[in-house]
mmCIF file of C-alpha atoms and ligand atoms in Angstrom:
data_model
loop_
_atom_site.group_PDB
_atom_site.id
_atom_site.type_symbol
_atom_site.label_atom_id
_atom_site.label_comp_id
_atom_site.label_asym_id
_atom_site.label_seq_id
_atom_site.Cartn_x
_atom_site.Cartn_y
_atom_site.Cartn_z
ATOM 1 C CA MET U 1 80.912 65.580 45.100
ATOM 2 C CA ARG U 2 83.819 65.449 47.346
ATOM 3 C CA VAL U 3 83.542 64.858 51.263
ATOM 4 C CA THR U 4 84.029 68.659 52.327
ATOM 5 C CA GLU U 5 81.500 69.576 49.944
ATOM 6 C CA LEU U 6 79.066 67.032 51.043
ATOM 7 C CA ILE U 7 79.482 68.135 54.450
ATOM 8 C CA GLU U 8 79.155 71.690 53.595
ATOM 9 C CA SER U 9 76.120 71.329 51.428
ATOM 10 C CA SER U 10 74.454 69.047 54.143
ATOM 11 C CA LYS U 11 71.387 70.771 55.539
ATOM 12 C CA LYS U 12 71.719 69.043 58.966
ATOM 13 C CA THR U 13 74.680 67.722 60.770
ATOM 14 C CA ALA U 14 76.025 65.239 58.297
ATOM 15 C CA PHE U 15 76.277 61.679 59.042
ATOM 16 C CA SER U 16 79.254 59.189 58.322
ATOM 17 C CA PHE U 17 80.745 55.832 59.720
ATOM 18 C CA GLU U 18 83.557 53.787 58.952
ATOM 19 C CA ILE U 19 83.521 50.009 58.605
ATOM 20 C CA LEU U 20 86.202 47.291 58.865
ATOM 21 C CA PRO U 21 87.135 44.995 55.906
ATOM 22 C CA PRO U 22 85.922 41.602 56.634
ATOM 23 C CA LEU U 23 88.569 38.965 58.157
ATOM 24 C CA LYS U 24 90.506 37.424 55.240
ATOM 25 C CA GLY U 25 88.462 35.423 52.754
ATOM 26 C CA ASN U 26 85.235 36.348 54.513
ATOM 27 C CA SER U 27 82.202 37.649 52.604
ATOM 28 C CA ILE U 28 81.581 41.297 51.998
ATOM 29 C CA GLN U 29 77.931 40.769 52.704
ATOM 30 C CA LYS U 30 78.618 41.367 56.356
ATOM 31 C CA VAL U 31 79.790 44.989 55.338
ATOM 32 C CA TYR U 32 76.875 45.623 53.027
ATOM 33 C CA LYS U 33 74.646 44.556 56.095
ATOM 34 C CA VAL U 34 76.248 47.145 58.277
ATOM 35 C CA ILE U 35 75.721 49.735 55.619
ATOM 36 C CA ASP U 36 72.140 48.668 54.971
ATOM 37 C CA LYS U 37 71.158 49.071 58.520
ATOM 38 C CA LEU U 38 72.594 52.432 58.732
ATOM 39 C CA TRP U 39 71.484 53.707 55.298
ATOM 40 C CA GLU U 40 68.235 55.175 56.485
ATOM 41 C CA PHE U 41 70.337 58.029 58.330
ATOM 42 C CA ASP U 42 71.599 59.255 54.869
ATOM 43 C CA PRO U 43 75.314 58.766 55.396
ATOM 44 C CA LYS U 44 77.266 61.313 53.176
ATOM 45 C CA TYR U 45 80.013 58.954 52.830
ATOM 46 C CA ILE U 46 81.505 55.611 54.377
ATOM 47 C CA ASN U 47 84.970 55.257 55.580
ATOM 48 C CA ILE U 48 87.012 51.972 55.261
ATOM 49 C CA THR U 49 89.551 51.068 57.663
ATOM 50 C CA SER U 50 93.084 49.535 56.560
ATOM 51 C CA HIS U 51 95.248 47.121 58.356
ATOM 52 C CA HIS U 52 98.649 46.300 58.252
ATOM 53 C CA SER U 53 100.017 42.738 58.309
ATOM 54 C CA GLU U 54 101.297 41.141 61.396
ATOM 55 C CA PHE U 55 103.447 37.869 62.201
ATOM 56 C CA ILE U 56 101.715 35.189 64.106
ATOM 57 C CA TYR U 57 103.131 31.872 65.276
ATOM 58 C CA LYS U 58 101.349 28.789 63.720
ATOM 59 C CA THR U 59 101.417 25.566 65.728
ATOM 60 C CA LEU U 60 102.946 22.985 63.299
ATOM 61 C CA PRO U 61 102.026 19.273 63.567
ATOM 62 C CA ASP U 62 105.250 18.353 65.296
ATOM 63 C CA GLY U 63 104.633 20.988 68.004
ATOM 64 C CA SER U 64 107.105 23.337 66.665
ATOM 65 C CA TYR U 65 106.032 27.097 65.761
ATOM 66 C CA GLN U 66 106.240 28.801 62.330
ATOM 67 C CA LYS U 67 106.414 32.473 62.066
ATOM 68 C CA VAL U 68 103.800 33.572 59.392
ATOM 69 C CA ASN U 69 102.865 37.018 57.943
ATOM 70 C CA VAL U 70 99.205 37.648 57.812
ATOM 71 C CA ARG U 71 96.962 40.546 56.798
ATOM 72 C CA LYS U 72 93.691 39.855 58.770
ATOM 73 C CA HIS U 73 91.480 42.459 57.112
ATOM 74 C CA PRO U 74 92.810 42.785 53.434
ATOM 75 C CA GLY U 75 91.001 44.552 50.712
ATOM 76 C CA SER U 76 90.288 48.189 51.659
ATOM 77 C CA VAL U 77 91.034 49.468 48.087
ATOM 78 C CA ALA U 78 88.521 46.955 46.411
ATOM 79 C CA ILE U 79 85.875 47.404 49.269
ATOM 80 C CA ALA U 80 86.013 51.074 48.635
ATOM 81 C CA SER U 81 85.253 50.783 44.926
ATOM 82 C CA ALA U 82 82.452 48.009 45.696
ATOM 83 C CA ILE U 83 80.767 50.449 48.172
ATOM 84 C CA GLN U 84 80.911 53.427 45.975
ATOM 85 C CA HIS U 85 79.499 51.549 43.014
ATOM 86 C CA LYS U 86 76.762 49.750 44.884
ATOM 87 C CA TYR U 87 75.727 52.903 47.236
ATOM 88 C CA GLY U 88 76.570 55.788 44.829
ATOM 89 C CA ILE U 89 78.259 57.719 47.613
ATOM 90 C CA PRO U 90 81.896 58.414 48.263
ATOM 91 C CA ALA U 91 83.953 55.718 49.936
ATOM 92 C CA VAL U 92 86.913 56.844 51.715
ATOM 93 C CA PRO U 93 89.727 54.217 52.082
ATOM 94 C CA HIS U 94 92.000 54.785 54.814
ATOM 95 C CA ILE U 95 95.759 55.015 53.294
ATOM 96 C CA ILE U 96 98.047 54.006 56.068
ATOM 97 C CA CYS U 97 102.045 54.462 56.101
ATOM 98 C CA LYS U 98 102.805 51.325 58.423
ATOM 99 C CA GLY U 99 102.265 48.195 56.909
ATOM 100 C CA PHE U 100 102.175 49.399 53.352
ATOM 101 C CA THR U 101 105.605 50.397 51.686
ATOM 102 C CA LYS U 102 105.681 53.519 49.549
ATOM 103 C CA GLU U 103 105.720 51.581 46.414
ATOM 104 C CA GLU U 104 102.588 49.575 47.407
ATOM 105 C CA THR U 105 101.017 52.884 48.255
ATOM 106 C CA GLU U 106 101.930 54.158 44.827
ATOM 107 C CA TYR U 107 100.233 51.252 43.235
ATOM 108 C CA ALA U 108 97.170 51.568 45.598
ATOM 109 C CA LEU U 109 96.845 55.176 44.237
ATOM 110 C CA ILE U 110 96.855 54.113 40.704
ATOM 111 C CA ASP U 111 94.112 51.387 41.300
ATOM 112 C CA LEU U 112 92.013 54.120 43.254
ATOM 113 C CA ASN U 113 92.200 56.608 40.479
ATOM 114 C CA PHE U 114 91.392 53.832 37.906
ATOM 115 C CA LEU U 115 88.417 52.727 40.095
ATOM 116 C CA GLY U 116 87.104 56.533 40.517
ATOM 117 C CA VAL U 117 87.831 56.480 44.345
ATOM 118 C CA HIS U 118 89.148 59.884 44.900
ATOM 119 C CA ASP U 119 88.603 60.817 48.627
ATOM 120 C CA LEU U 120 90.973 59.324 51.113
ATOM 121 C CA LEU U 121 91.859 59.627 54.723
ATOM 122 C CA LEU U 122 95.608 59.490 55.119
ATOM 123 C CA LEU U 123 97.136 58.229 58.389
ATOM 124 C CA ARG U 124 100.288 56.806 59.772
ATOM 125 C CA GLY U 125 98.702 53.661 61.343
ATOM 126 C CA ASP U 126 100.379 51.970 64.281
ATOM 127 C CA VAL U 127 104.156 51.384 64.542
ATOM 128 C CA LYS U 128 104.317 47.664 64.928
ATOM 129 C CA MET U 129 105.945 47.139 61.486
ATOM 130 C CA LEU U 130 109.112 48.662 63.002
ATOM 131 C CA GLU U 131 109.134 46.098 65.664
ATOM 132 C CA LEU U 132 109.290 43.512 63.006
ATOM 133 C CA GLY U 133 112.593 44.000 61.554
ATOM 134 C CA ILE U 134 111.416 45.266 58.260
ATOM 135 C CA ASP U 135 113.355 47.920 56.389
ATOM 136 C CA PRO U 136 111.992 51.207 57.846
ATOM 137 C CA ASN U 137 113.074 53.242 54.923
ATOM 138 C CA ALA U 138 110.642 51.414 52.641
ATOM 139 C CA TYR U 139 107.719 53.150 54.716
ATOM 140 C CA HIS U 140 106.689 56.504 55.481
ATOM 141 C CA SER U 141 107.363 57.573 59.151
ATOM 142 C CA TYR U 142 104.740 60.020 59.527
ATOM 143 C CA ALA U 143 101.241 60.849 57.940
ATOM 144 C CA THR U 144 102.604 64.085 56.511
ATOM 145 C CA GLU U 145 105.169 62.199 54.370
ATOM 146 C CA LEU U 146 102.289 60.179 52.968
ATOM 147 C CA GLN U 147 100.751 63.191 52.283
ATOM 148 C CA GLU U 148 103.615 64.487 50.436
ATOM 149 C CA GLN U 149 103.482 61.376 48.306
ATOM 150 C CA VAL U 150 99.602 61.744 47.385
ATOM 151 C CA ASN U 151 100.335 65.708 46.703
ATOM 152 C CA ASN U 152 103.087 64.614 44.303
ATOM 153 C CA PHE U 153 101.064 62.007 42.847
ATOM 154 C CA ASN U 154 98.441 64.621 42.118
ATOM 155 C CA LYS U 155 101.103 66.779 40.425
ATOM 156 C CA GLY U 156 101.934 63.676 38.151
ATOM 157 C CA ILE U 157 105.184 63.029 39.960
ATOM 158 C CA ALA U 158 105.849 59.431 40.807
ATOM 159 C CA LEU U 159 107.960 58.076 43.825
ATOM 160 C CA ASP U 160 111.102 57.662 41.710
ATOM 161 C CA GLY U 161 110.754 61.274 40.527
ATOM 162 C CA SER U 162 109.582 60.229 37.130
ATOM 163 C CA THR U 163 106.721 62.250 35.881
ATOM 164 C CA PHE U 164 103.358 61.110 34.217
ATOM 165 C CA GLU U 165 100.106 63.014 33.079
ATOM 166 C CA ALA U 166 98.545 64.375 36.239
ATOM 167 C CA ASN U 167 95.041 62.952 36.933
ATOM 168 C CA GLU U 168 92.171 64.921 35.644
ATOM 169 C CA THR U 169 90.687 64.088 39.202
ATOM 170 C CA PRO U 170 93.176 64.704 41.911
ATOM 171 C CA PHE U 171 92.783 62.998 45.196
ATOM 172 C CA SER U 172 91.429 65.144 48.065
ATOM 173 C CA TYR U 173 91.779 63.741 51.645
ATOM 174 C CA GLY U 174 91.216 64.180 55.354
ATOM 175 C CA MET U 175 93.800 63.616 58.094
ATOM 176 C CA ALA U 176 93.656 62.734 61.942
ATOM 177 C CA CYS U 177 93.804 65.036 64.920
ATOM 178 C CA TYR U 178 93.644 64.530 68.685
ATOM 179 C CA PRO U 179 91.850 66.679 71.056
ATOM 180 C CA GLU U 180 93.473 64.974 73.938
ATOM 181 C CA LYS U 181 96.896 64.760 72.410
ATOM 182 C CA HIS U 182 98.370 61.832 70.439
ATOM 183 C CA GLU U 183 100.038 59.186 72.746
ATOM 184 C CA GLU U 184 103.491 59.952 71.358
ATOM 185 C CA ALA U 185 103.364 63.797 71.121
ATOM 186 C CA PRO U 186 105.567 65.391 73.716
ATOM 187 C CA ASN U 187 102.718 67.886 74.081
ATOM 188 C CA LEU U 188 99.541 69.160 72.672
ATOM 189 C CA GLU U 189 101.300 72.167 71.091
ATOM 190 C CA SER U 190 103.368 69.789 69.182
ATOM 191 C CA ASP U 191 100.422 67.769 67.991
ATOM 192 C CA ILE U 192 98.714 71.100 67.039
ATOM 193 C CA PHE U 193 101.949 72.016 64.988
ATOM 194 C CA TYR U 194 101.568 68.900 62.903
ATOM 195 C CA ALA U 195 97.730 69.445 62.623
ATOM 196 C CA LYS U 196 98.604 72.752 61.057
ATOM 197 C CA GLU U 197 101.094 71.503 58.776
ATOM 198 C CA LYS U 198 98.476 68.815 57.515
ATOM 199 C CA VAL U 199 95.883 71.558 56.736
ATOM 200 C CA LYS U 200 98.613 73.879 55.187
ATOM 201 C CA ASN U 201 99.628 71.015 52.871
ATOM 202 C CA GLY U 202 96.156 70.173 51.719
ATOM 203 C CA ALA U 203 94.067 68.188 53.947
ATOM 204 C CA GLY U 204 90.525 69.431 53.330
ATOM 205 C CA TYR U 205 89.342 68.401 56.899
ATOM 206 C CA LEU U 206 90.586 66.790 59.991
ATOM 207 C CA VAL U 207 88.577 63.898 61.844
ATOM 208 C CA THR U 208 89.198 63.584 65.700
ATOM 209 C CA GLN U 209 90.221 60.708 67.587
ATOM 210 C CA MET U 210 87.400 59.423 69.719
ATOM 211 C CA PHE U 211 86.780 61.533 72.875
ATOM 212 C CA PHE U 212 83.834 61.257 75.498
ATOM 213 C CA ASP U 213 84.267 64.864 76.884
ATOM 214 C CA ASN U 214 82.797 67.306 74.521
ATOM 215 C CA GLN U 215 84.525 70.192 76.379
ATOM 216 C CA LYS U 216 87.774 68.850 75.210
ATOM 217 C CA TYR U 217 86.695 68.948 71.946
ATOM 218 C CA PHE U 218 85.381 72.404 71.990
ATOM 219 C CA ALA U 219 88.525 73.857 73.602
ATOM 220 C CA PHE U 220 90.607 71.915 70.872
ATOM 221 C CA VAL U 221 88.546 73.371 68.213
ATOM 222 C CA ASP U 222 88.816 76.887 69.624
ATOM 223 C CA ARG U 223 92.605 76.367 69.733
ATOM 224 C CA LEU U 224 92.797 75.297 66.133
ATOM 225 C CA ARG U 225 90.555 78.017 65.029
ATOM 226 C CA ALA U 226 92.813 80.640 66.891
ATOM 227 C CA GLU U 227 95.976 79.288 65.004
ATOM 228 C CA GLY U 228 93.870 79.888 61.516
ATOM 229 C CA ILE U 229 92.672 76.465 60.811
ATOM 230 C CA THR U 230 89.310 76.793 59.112
ATOM 231 C CA VAL U 231 88.772 73.378 57.782
ATOM 232 C CA PRO U 232 85.806 71.067 59.266
ATOM 233 C CA ILE U 233 87.186 69.327 62.528
ATOM 234 C CA ILE U 234 84.781 66.245 62.435
ATOM 235 C CA PRO U 235 84.109 64.722 65.838
ATOM 236 C CA GLY U 236 84.707 61.164 66.000
ATOM 237 C CA ILE U 237 82.137 59.224 68.105
ATOM 238 C CA LYS U 238 82.849 55.887 69.671
ATOM 239 C CA PRO U 239 80.010 54.079 71.546
ATOM 240 C CA VAL U 240 81.161 52.213 74.524
ATOM 241 C CA VAL U 241 79.952 48.528 74.164
ATOM 242 C CA PHE U 242 82.088 46.556 76.673
ATOM 243 C CA LYS U 243 82.370 47.365 80.271
ATOM 244 C CA ASN U 244 86.337 46.764 80.297
ATOM 245 C CA GLN U 245 86.484 49.665 77.661
ATOM 246 C CA LEU U 246 86.394 51.733 80.890
ATOM 247 C CA THR U 247 90.172 51.153 81.108
ATOM 248 C CA VAL U 248 91.015 49.721 77.742
ATOM 249 C CA LEU U 249 89.946 52.988 75.714
ATOM 250 C CA PRO U 250 91.937 55.427 77.902
ATOM 251 C CA ARG U 251 94.985 53.144 77.730
ATOM 252 C CA ILE U 252 95.087 52.542 74.027
ATOM 253 C CA PHE U 253 93.420 55.636 72.623
ATOM 254 C CA ARG U 254 94.284 58.296 75.332
ATOM 255 C CA SER U 255 90.694 59.150 75.631
ATOM 256 C CA ASP U 256 89.712 60.307 79.066
ATOM 257 C CA ILE U 257 86.346 58.863 80.287
ATOM 258 C CA PRO U 258 84.602 61.655 82.232
ATOM 259 C CA GLU U 259 83.893 60.499 85.727
ATOM 260 C CA ALA U 260 79.959 60.909 85.313
ATOM 261 C CA PHE U 261 80.284 58.455 82.481
ATOM 262 C CA ALA U 262 82.793 56.118 84.300
ATOM 263 C CA CYS U 263 80.514 56.175 87.473
ATOM 264 C CA GLU U 264 77.780 54.833 85.199
ATOM 265 C CA LEU U 265 79.821 52.420 83.700
ATOM 266 C CA ARG U 266 81.312 51.061 87.033
ATOM 267 C CA LYS U 267 77.672 50.193 88.287
ATOM 268 C CA CYS U 268 77.029 47.995 85.262
ATOM 269 C CA LYS U 269 76.987 44.246 86.102
ATOM 270 C CA ASP U 270 77.882 42.989 82.614
ATOM 271 C CA ASP U 271 78.274 44.295 78.778
ATOM 272 C CA THR U 272 74.588 44.385 78.163
ATOM 273 C CA GLN U 273 74.229 47.025 80.819
ATOM 274 C CA ALA U 274 77.453 48.818 79.704
ATOM 275 C CA LYS U 275 76.264 48.953 76.127
ATOM 276 C CA GLU U 276 73.049 50.896 77.204
ATOM 277 C CA VAL U 277 74.972 53.292 79.156
ATOM 278 C CA GLY U 278 77.243 53.894 76.243
ATOM 279 C CA ILE U 279 74.471 54.455 73.995
ATOM 280 C CA GLU U 280 72.946 56.986 76.265
ATOM 281 C CA TRP U 281 76.232 58.972 76.626
ATOM 282 C CA SER U 282 76.857 58.930 73.201
ATOM 283 C CA ILE U 283 73.264 60.262 72.479
ATOM 284 C CA GLN U 284 73.624 63.082 75.042
ATOM 285 C CA GLN U 285 77.274 63.810 73.640
ATOM 286 C CA CYS U 286 75.978 63.936 69.908
ATOM 287 C CA LYS U 287 73.052 66.198 70.855
ATOM 288 C CA GLU U 288 75.330 68.588 72.496
ATOM 289 C CA LEU U 289 77.750 68.585 69.589
ATOM 290 C CA ILE U 290 74.893 69.206 67.139
ATOM 291 C CA GLY U 291 73.632 72.020 69.392
ATOM 292 C CA HIS U 292 77.048 73.576 68.979
ATOM 293 C CA GLY U 293 76.935 73.309 65.217
ATOM 294 C CA VAL U 294 79.392 70.642 64.532
ATOM 295 C CA PRO U 295 79.537 70.173 60.603
ATOM 296 C CA SER U 296 79.458 66.406 60.690
ATOM 297 C CA LEU U 297 79.377 63.282 63.311
ATOM 298 C CA HIS U 298 81.753 60.322 62.159
ATOM 299 C CA PHE U 299 81.113 57.100 63.974
ATOM 300 C CA TYR U 300 83.447 54.467 64.848
ATOM 301 C CA THR U 301 81.292 51.408 64.218
ATOM 302 C CA LEU U 302 83.772 48.442 65.139
ATOM 303 C CA MET U 303 81.696 46.089 67.300
ATOM 304 C CA ALA U 304 79.137 48.855 67.668
ATOM 305 C CA SER U 305 76.913 49.136 64.589
ATOM 306 C CA ASP U 306 73.616 48.268 66.790
ATOM 307 C CA SER U 307 74.676 51.074 69.002
ATOM 308 C CA VAL U 308 75.308 53.465 66.324
ATOM 309 C CA HIS U 309 71.918 52.629 64.657
ATOM 310 C CA ARG U 310 70.108 53.279 68.135
ATOM 311 C CA ILE U 311 72.035 56.669 68.694
ATOM 312 C CA ALA U 312 71.258 57.894 65.165
ATOM 313 C CA ARG U 313 67.619 57.176 65.535
ATOM 314 C CA GLU U 314 67.638 59.548 68.482
ATOM 315 C CA ILE U 315 69.565 62.200 67.002
ATOM 316 C CA TYR U 316 68.608 62.169 63.205
HETATM 317 P P1 FAD K 1 100.806 61.200 62.480
HETATM 318 O O1 FAD K 1 100.036 62.542 61.984
HETATM 319 O O2 FAD K 1 102.074 60.593 61.657
HETATM 320 O O3 FAD K 1 101.248 61.503 63.917
HETATM 321 C C1 FAD K 1 101.798 60.460 64.682
HETATM 322 C C2 FAD K 1 102.603 61.304 65.832
HETATM 323 O O4 FAD K 1 103.796 61.886 65.290
HETATM 324 C C3 FAD K 1 101.845 62.476 66.544
HETATM 325 O O5 FAD K 1 102.448 62.376 67.919
HETATM 326 C C4 FAD K 1 102.344 63.603 65.826
HETATM 327 O O6 FAD K 1 102.300 64.623 66.818
HETATM 328 C C5 FAD K 1 103.776 63.168 65.517
HETATM 329 N N1 FAD K 1 104.010 63.798 64.141
HETATM 330 C C6 FAD K 1 103.226 63.976 63.101
HETATM 331 N N2 FAD K 1 104.091 64.353 62.027
HETATM 332 C C7 FAD K 1 105.309 64.339 62.351
HETATM 333 C C8 FAD K 1 106.640 64.697 62.023
HETATM 334 N N3 FAD K 1 106.662 65.060 60.565
HETATM 335 N N4 FAD K 1 107.603 64.567 62.630
HETATM 336 C C9 FAD K 1 107.737 64.262 63.931
HETATM 337 N N5 FAD K 1 106.638 64.042 64.575
HETATM 338 C C10 FAD K 1 105.435 63.969 63.817
HETATM 339 N N6 FAD K 1 95.057 53.114 62.234
HETATM 340 C C11 FAD K 1 95.285 52.157 61.296
HETATM 341 O O7 FAD K 1 96.151 51.281 61.505
HETATM 342 N N7 FAD K 1 94.256 51.888 60.492
HETATM 343 C C12 FAD K 1 92.959 52.793 60.253
HETATM 344 O O8 FAD K 1 92.084 52.655 59.452
HETATM 345 C C13 FAD K 1 93.153 53.933 61.228
HETATM 346 N N8 FAD K 1 91.846 54.684 61.026
HETATM 347 C C14 FAD K 1 91.945 55.950 61.748
HETATM 348 C C15 FAD K 1 90.826 56.852 61.629
HETATM 349 C C16 FAD K 1 90.821 58.053 62.707
HETATM 350 C C17 FAD K 1 89.860 59.053 62.376
HETATM 351 C C18 FAD K 1 91.916 58.113 63.359
HETATM 352 C C19 FAD K 1 92.001 59.405 64.453
HETATM 353 C C20 FAD K 1 92.953 57.313 63.845
HETATM 354 C C21 FAD K 1 92.997 56.057 62.901
HETATM 355 N N9 FAD K 1 93.786 55.141 62.996
HETATM 356 C C22 FAD K 1 94.049 54.162 62.082
HETATM 357 C C23 FAD K 1 94.873 55.128 64.033
HETATM 358 C C24 FAD K 1 96.230 56.078 63.496
HETATM 359 O O9 FAD K 1 96.943 55.515 62.760
HETATM 360 C C25 FAD K 1 96.833 56.222 64.721
HETATM 361 O O10 FAD K 1 96.456 57.176 65.651
HETATM 362 C C26 FAD K 1 98.312 56.545 64.768
HETATM 363 O O11 FAD K 1 99.381 56.321 65.825
HETATM 364 C C27 FAD K 1 98.577 58.076 64.313
HETATM 365 O O12 FAD K 1 98.136 58.431 63.114
HETATM 366 P P2 FAD K 1 98.433 59.833 62.584
HETATM 367 O O13 FAD K 1 98.003 59.797 60.927
HETATM 368 O O14 FAD K 1 97.542 60.869 63.316
HETATM 369 O O15 FAD K 1 99.902 60.139 62.659
#
């Protein structure tokens, strides 16, 4: 079954989470450990994040520096396949534009098709590649361009315009949306316009950026529904685990921290206390979302799988 079917057929609010591929060269066992820990909550599918490569400066023995290109967390395609085969539920690799050329994406789609992984999350990724002086034409600029490539692939049209026999099992996919506006969008209306484009052109569902104020999610969903968007809009939940996330998360993800939550975090003496406050906030947030009838909850588990376990124990 596809992600949307799994969500729609779930008797209770569906549960999903995302994992990060291990650091380059590290074992996949750590990934399995996270999944095993959260397995009791019956995840309907598991997302695997993708990461572009970046330049780092390596110090050489003579004290000079060498600029080297590294992909710190490679292997999203292979991990998706490994998870799907080990656990028997869909694995959803994130396919990003930035850091992967259009051609690399085409080869990834071919691999994923052979591996039987047909659910994707299509994203732009961040923009650092442009800062690295690499030919921007080799990359898509926006997630909607990547979406067009995937749609063409589904129809049997390759990047160079040549045609091939269309796959028996086309890719289906979700895409991102932003209840508090994407950092680069001139205004929320503009973001909503592109969310509509994503759905009009085939996104089966939308997953939100993390948010901590449910009222913003509810208002956003009402707005999208008024625009005629009927697909599931899955809330993305991020448990706060570090005290400094009080300022880091609003800066990086443009997610406001409501004053009641900020106030509790400010009182924390250390990260151990902040983690407890974060768990409690997420539990209350999830309970309210479930009460509101959301179709599914998607958890950002990075550095937070223990917290997600405790939250899930309370709400499922
Ligand atoms: P887009 O939809 O391309 O939007 C980017 C900006 O451009 C927005 O302001 C939008 O309004 C605007 N826009 C969109 N289309 C157009 C257009 N055609 N013309 C002009 N403007 C346009 N990042 C990673 O690197 N790896 C991951 O695995 C990853 N996973 C994520 C999972 C989720 C659920 C979410 C919400 C985000 C994730 N991200 C990930 C981060 C994401 O890549 C960033 O938020 C990125 O800045 C935007 O991605 P997008 O797909 O929303 O981009």
